[in-house]
XYZ file of C-alpha atoms in Angstrom:
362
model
C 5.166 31.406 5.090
C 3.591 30.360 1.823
C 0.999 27.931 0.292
C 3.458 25.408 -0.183
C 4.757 25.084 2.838
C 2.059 25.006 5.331
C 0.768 22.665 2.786
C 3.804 20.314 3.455
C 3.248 20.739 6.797
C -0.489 19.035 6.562
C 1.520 16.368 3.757
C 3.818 15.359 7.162
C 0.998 15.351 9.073
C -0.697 13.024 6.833
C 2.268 10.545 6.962
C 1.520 9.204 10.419
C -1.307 7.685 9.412
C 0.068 5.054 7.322
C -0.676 1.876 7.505
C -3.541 2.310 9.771
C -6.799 4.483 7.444
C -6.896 1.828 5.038
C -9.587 1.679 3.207
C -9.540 5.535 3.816
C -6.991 7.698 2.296
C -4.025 9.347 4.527
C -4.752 13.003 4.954
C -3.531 16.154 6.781
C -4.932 19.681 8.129
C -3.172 22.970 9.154
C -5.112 25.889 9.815
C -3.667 29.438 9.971
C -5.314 32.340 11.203
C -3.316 36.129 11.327
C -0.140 34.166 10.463
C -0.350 31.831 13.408
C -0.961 28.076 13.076
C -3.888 27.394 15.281
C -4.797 24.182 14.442
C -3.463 20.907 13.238
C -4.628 17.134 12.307
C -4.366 14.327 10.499
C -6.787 11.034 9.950
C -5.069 8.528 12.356
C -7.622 5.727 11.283
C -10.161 4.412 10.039
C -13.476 5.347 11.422
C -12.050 8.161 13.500
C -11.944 11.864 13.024
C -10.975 13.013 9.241
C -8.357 15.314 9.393
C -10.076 18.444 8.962
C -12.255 18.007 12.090
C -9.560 16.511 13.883
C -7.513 19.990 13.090
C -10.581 22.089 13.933
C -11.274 20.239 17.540
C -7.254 21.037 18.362
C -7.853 24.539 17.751
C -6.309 26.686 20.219
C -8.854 29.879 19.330
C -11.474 30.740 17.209
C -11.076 29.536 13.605
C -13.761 32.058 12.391
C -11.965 33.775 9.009
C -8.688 31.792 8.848
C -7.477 29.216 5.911
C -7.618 25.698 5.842
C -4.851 23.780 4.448
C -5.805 20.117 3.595
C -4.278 17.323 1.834
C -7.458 16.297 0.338
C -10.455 17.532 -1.219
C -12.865 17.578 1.961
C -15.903 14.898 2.239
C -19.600 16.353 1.536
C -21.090 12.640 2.336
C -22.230 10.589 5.470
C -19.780 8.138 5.717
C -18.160 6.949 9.072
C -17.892 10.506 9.560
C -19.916 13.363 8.833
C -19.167 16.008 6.153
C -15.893 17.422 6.234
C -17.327 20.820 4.400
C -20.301 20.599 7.009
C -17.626 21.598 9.920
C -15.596 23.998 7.733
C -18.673 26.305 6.979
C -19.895 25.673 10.569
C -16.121 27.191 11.597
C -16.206 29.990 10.043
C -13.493 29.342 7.703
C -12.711 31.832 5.248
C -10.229 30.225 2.664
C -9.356 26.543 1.875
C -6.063 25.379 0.304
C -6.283 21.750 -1.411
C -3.368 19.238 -2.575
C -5.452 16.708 -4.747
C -9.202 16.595 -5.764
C -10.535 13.166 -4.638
C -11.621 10.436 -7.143
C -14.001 8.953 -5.187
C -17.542 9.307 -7.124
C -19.344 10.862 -3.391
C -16.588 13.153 -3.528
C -15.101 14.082 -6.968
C -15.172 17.988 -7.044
C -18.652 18.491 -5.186
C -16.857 19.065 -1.575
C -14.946 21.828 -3.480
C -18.382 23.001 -4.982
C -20.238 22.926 -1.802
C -17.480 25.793 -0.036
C -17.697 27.685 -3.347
C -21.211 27.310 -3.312
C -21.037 28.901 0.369
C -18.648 32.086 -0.557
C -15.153 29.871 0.499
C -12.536 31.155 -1.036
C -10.860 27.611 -2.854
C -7.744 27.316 -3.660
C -5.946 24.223 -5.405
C -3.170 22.420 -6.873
C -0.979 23.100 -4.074
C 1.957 20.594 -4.030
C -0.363 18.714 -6.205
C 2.134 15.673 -7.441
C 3.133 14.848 -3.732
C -0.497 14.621 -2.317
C -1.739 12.179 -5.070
C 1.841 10.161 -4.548
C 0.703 10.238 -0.511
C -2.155 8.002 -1.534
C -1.246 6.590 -4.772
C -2.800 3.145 -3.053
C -6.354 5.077 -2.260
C -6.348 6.491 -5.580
C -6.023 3.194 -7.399
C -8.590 1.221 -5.535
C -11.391 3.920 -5.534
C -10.912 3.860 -9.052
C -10.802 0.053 -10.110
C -11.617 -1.629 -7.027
C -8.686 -3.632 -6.932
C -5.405 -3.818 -4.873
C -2.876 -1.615 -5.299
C 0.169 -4.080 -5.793
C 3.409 -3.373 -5.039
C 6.309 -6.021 -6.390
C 9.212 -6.509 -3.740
C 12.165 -8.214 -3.572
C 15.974 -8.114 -2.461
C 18.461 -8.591 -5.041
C 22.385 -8.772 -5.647
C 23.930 -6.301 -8.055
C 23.877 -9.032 -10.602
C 20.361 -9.274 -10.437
C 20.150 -13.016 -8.209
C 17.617 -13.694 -5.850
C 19.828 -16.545 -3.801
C 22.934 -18.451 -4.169
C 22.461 -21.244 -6.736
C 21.638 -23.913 -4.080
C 18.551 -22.154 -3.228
C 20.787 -19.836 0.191
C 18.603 -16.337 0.370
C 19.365 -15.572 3.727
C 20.363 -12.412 4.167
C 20.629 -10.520 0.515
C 20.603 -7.231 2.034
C 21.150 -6.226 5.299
C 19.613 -5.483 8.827
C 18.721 -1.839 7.892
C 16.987 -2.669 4.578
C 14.881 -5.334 6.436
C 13.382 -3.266 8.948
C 12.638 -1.199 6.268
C 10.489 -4.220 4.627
C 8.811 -4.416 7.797
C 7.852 -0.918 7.787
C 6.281 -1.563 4.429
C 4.610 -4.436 5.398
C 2.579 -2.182 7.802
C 1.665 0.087 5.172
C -0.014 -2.277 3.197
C -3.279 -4.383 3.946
C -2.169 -7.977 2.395
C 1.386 -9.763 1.952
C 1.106 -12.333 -0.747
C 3.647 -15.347 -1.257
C 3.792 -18.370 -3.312
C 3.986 -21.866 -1.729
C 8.011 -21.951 -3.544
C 8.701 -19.223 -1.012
C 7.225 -20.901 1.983
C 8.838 -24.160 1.133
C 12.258 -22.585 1.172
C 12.124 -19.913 3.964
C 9.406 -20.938 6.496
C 8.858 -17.488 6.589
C 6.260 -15.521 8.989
C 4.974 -12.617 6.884
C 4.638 -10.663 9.482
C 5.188 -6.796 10.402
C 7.696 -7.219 13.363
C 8.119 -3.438 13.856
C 6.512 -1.577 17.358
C 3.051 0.045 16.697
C 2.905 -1.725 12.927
C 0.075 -3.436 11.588
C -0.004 -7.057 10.428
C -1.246 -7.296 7.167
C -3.449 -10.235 5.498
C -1.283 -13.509 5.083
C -1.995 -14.943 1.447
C -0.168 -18.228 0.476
C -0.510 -18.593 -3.710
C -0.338 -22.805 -3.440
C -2.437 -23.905 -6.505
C -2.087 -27.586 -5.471
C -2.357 -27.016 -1.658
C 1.137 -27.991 -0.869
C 2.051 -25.850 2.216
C 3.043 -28.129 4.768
C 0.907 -28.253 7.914
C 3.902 -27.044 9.703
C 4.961 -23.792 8.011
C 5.027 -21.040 10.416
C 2.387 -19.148 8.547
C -0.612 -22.041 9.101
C 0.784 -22.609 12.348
C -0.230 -19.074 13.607
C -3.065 -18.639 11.565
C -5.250 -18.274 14.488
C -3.307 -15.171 15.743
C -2.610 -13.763 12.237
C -5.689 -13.847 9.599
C -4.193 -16.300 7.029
C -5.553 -17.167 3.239
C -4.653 -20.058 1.143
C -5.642 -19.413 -2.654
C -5.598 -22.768 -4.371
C -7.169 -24.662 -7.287
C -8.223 -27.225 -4.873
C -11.718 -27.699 -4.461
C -11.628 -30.966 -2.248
C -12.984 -30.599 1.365
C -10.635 -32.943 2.828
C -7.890 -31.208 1.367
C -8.752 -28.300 3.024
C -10.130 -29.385 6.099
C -6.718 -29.577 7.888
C -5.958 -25.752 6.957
C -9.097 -24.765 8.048
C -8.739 -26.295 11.410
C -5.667 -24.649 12.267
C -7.413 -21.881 11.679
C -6.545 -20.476 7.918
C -9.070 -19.750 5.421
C -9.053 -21.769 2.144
C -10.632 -20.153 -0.915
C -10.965 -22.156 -4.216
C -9.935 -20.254 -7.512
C -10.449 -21.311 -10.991
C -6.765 -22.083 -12.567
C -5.116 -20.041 -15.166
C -1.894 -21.075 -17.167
C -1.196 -23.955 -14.428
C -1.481 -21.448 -11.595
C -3.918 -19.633 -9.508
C -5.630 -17.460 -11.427
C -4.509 -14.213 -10.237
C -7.167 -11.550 -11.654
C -9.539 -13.758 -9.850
C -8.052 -13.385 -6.308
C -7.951 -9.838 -6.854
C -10.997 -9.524 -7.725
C -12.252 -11.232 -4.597
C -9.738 -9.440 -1.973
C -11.374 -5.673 -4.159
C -14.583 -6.416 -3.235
C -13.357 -7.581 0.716
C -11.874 -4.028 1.096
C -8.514 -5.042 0.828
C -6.613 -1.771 -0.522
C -3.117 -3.163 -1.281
C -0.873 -6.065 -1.872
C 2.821 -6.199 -1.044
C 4.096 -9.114 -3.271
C 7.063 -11.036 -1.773
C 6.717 -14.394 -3.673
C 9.023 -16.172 -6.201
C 10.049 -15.708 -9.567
C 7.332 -17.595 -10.979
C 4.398 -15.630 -9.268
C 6.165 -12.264 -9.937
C 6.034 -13.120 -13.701
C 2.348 -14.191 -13.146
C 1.551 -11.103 -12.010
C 3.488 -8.947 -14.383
C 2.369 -10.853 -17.082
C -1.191 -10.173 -16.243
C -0.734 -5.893 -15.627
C -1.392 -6.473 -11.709
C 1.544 -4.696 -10.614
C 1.489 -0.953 -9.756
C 5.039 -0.250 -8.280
C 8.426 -2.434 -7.781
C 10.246 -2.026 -5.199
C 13.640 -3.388 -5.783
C 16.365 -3.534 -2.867
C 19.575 -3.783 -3.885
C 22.790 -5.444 -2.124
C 26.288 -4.673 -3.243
C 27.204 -8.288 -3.694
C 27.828 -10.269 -6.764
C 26.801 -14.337 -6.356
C 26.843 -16.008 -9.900
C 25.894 -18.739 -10.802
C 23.432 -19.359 -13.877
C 21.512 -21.369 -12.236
C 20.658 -18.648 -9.762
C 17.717 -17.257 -9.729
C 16.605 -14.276 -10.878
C 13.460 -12.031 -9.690
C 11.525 -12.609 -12.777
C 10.949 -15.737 -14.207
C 8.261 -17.427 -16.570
C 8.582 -17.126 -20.407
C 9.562 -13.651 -20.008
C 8.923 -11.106 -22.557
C 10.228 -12.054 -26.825
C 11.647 -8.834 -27.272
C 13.126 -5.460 -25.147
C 10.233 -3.165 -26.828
C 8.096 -5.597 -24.949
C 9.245 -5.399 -21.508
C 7.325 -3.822 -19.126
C 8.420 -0.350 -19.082
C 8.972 1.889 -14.988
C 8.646 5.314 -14.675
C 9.588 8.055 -11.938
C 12.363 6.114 -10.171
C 13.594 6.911 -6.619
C 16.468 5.929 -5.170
C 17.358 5.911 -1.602
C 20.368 4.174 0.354
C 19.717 2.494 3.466
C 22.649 1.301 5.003
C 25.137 -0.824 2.136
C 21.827 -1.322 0.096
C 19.825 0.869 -2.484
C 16.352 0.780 -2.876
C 14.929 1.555 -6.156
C 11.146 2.366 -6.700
C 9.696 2.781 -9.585
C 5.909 3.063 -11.101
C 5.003 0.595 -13.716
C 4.137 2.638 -16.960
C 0.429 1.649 -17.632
């Protein structure tokens, strides 16, 4: 077999830990010796075995002189592991085959120059474009210490986010939702605005076996939510954050007590200011935002360059109505050379619907 496919081998490997190594990247190991795969792993979460070790300690015999297929450039720092190339030399291995380099400053080509360094035989490149895409959330947060933000919402083919008297339930259907969900476990927060949780009560929550809840964050700029929306209601079982301009203590004071957490931004155009709150949620770890709000806050956040990705679902339906809404709203752009331009689209059917993902083009 060649490079490129052991290498996807350690890339499917890598895939099962998603949604639970954030703030870690996902990453996968193979190790061949004589032809034979002897080893595999893959990081399964934070703070437990990276991926190479994990593939080393499932070894069925000796690793001495065999390659190392990885994902990732391998750690040469004490984090809440050990160094990755520290157990590679200790093994013995002879040859190690590397998707992506890894931007993070501890890292950065010195885990690559430490096997050199030791006689390793480095190889990389391999399948290159598909390991950065595997962690296209890591790689954006290492680098600016902000969230990764991903722009979601379910459309009609003529481009309506609900029936004209505000009806949004179901756009697409059952197929494309669990799908959602299994997004929503991938990333660390799920971000509203209080428009959404006025109209669908929703529960922003990952309702798919083995997923991960992420961070609840209600955008309510003049602390509007009602007491009894499902999402303050359950705030003590699911972590829950109200941004708001509101700086009064009483105002808050109910939220609180039921259990969410209120945090006081300065405004910005009438609204939350956005670049603010991610600031904040950067520097608390938090990796990634799935947006699910409104038209307003999706314009917000376009407007500002927060978004990363859209991820546009798709229903073959046709509603009408100009008074419908559509997913962007705001001032919108003056002019089509101004729009905010996507690049590398995918598009996948699930069920009657078609998702369409694209990259925003910085």
């Amino acid at each position: 077999m060649t490079d490129q496919t052991y290498m996807q081998m350690a890339l499917d490997l890598a895939r099962q830990g998603w949604g639970w190594t954030s703030p870690n990247p996902m990453v996968g190991a193979v190790i061949v010796k004589g032809g034979r795969i002897i080893g595999q792993g893959y990081h399964a979460r934070c703070g437990d075995l990276h991926a190479e070790r994990a593939a080393l300690a499932a070894c069925t015999e000796d690793p001495q002189g065999s390659t190392m297929y990885v994902t990732l450039e391998p750690c040469c720092h004490h984090g809440r592991q050990p160094p990755c190339t520290e157990a590679i030399l200790e093994a013995g291995i002879s040859r190690v085959v590397v998707g992506s380099g890894d931007p993070n400053p501890q890292v950065a080509g010195k885990g690559l120059g430490v096997l050199r360094a030791s006689g390793i035989q480095v190889t990389e490149g391999v399948l290159e474009q598909e390991c950065r895409a595997l962690n296209d959330v890591f790689f954006h947060f290492i680098s600016t210490g902000r969230p990764y933000t991903v722009l979601k919402y379910a459309m009609t083919l003529d481009g309506k986010l609900a029936a004209y008297t505000g009806a949004s339930q179901w756009i697409t259907g059952e197929e494309a939702r669990r799908h959602v969900h299994r997004s929503r476990g991938r990333y660390r927060a799920i971000l509203v605005g209080v428009g959404t949780v006025l109209a669908d009560d929703p529960q922003l929550t990952c309702r798919m076996e083995g997923g991960r809840t992420p961070l609840r964050i209600v955008c309510d700029t003049h602390l509007g939510t009602p007491l009894t929306a499902q999402v303050v209601q359950t705030a003590r079982k699911v972590p829950t954050l109200m941004a708001t301009c509101v700086a009064d203590p009483q105002a808050k004071a109910p939220y609180e007590a039921l259990g969410c957490r209120v945090l006081t931004l300065p405004e910005r155009a009438g609204m939350v200011d956005l670049h603010a709150l991610w600031d904040i949620l950067g520097r608390e770890g938090i990796d990634s935002i799935l947006l699910e709000g409104g038209s307003a806050l999706h314009w917000s956040a376009l407007e500002q360059g927060l978004v990363n990705k859209v991820q546009a679902y798709i229903a073959p339906k046709l509603l009408g109505g100009s008074a419908a809404k559509s997913p962007i709203g705001g001032q919108g752009f003056p002019h089509p050379d101004l729009a905010v331009r996507l690049k590398n689209p995918v598009v996948t059917q699930i069920g009657d619907d078609f998702l369409i993902e694209s990259e925003v083009d910085a």
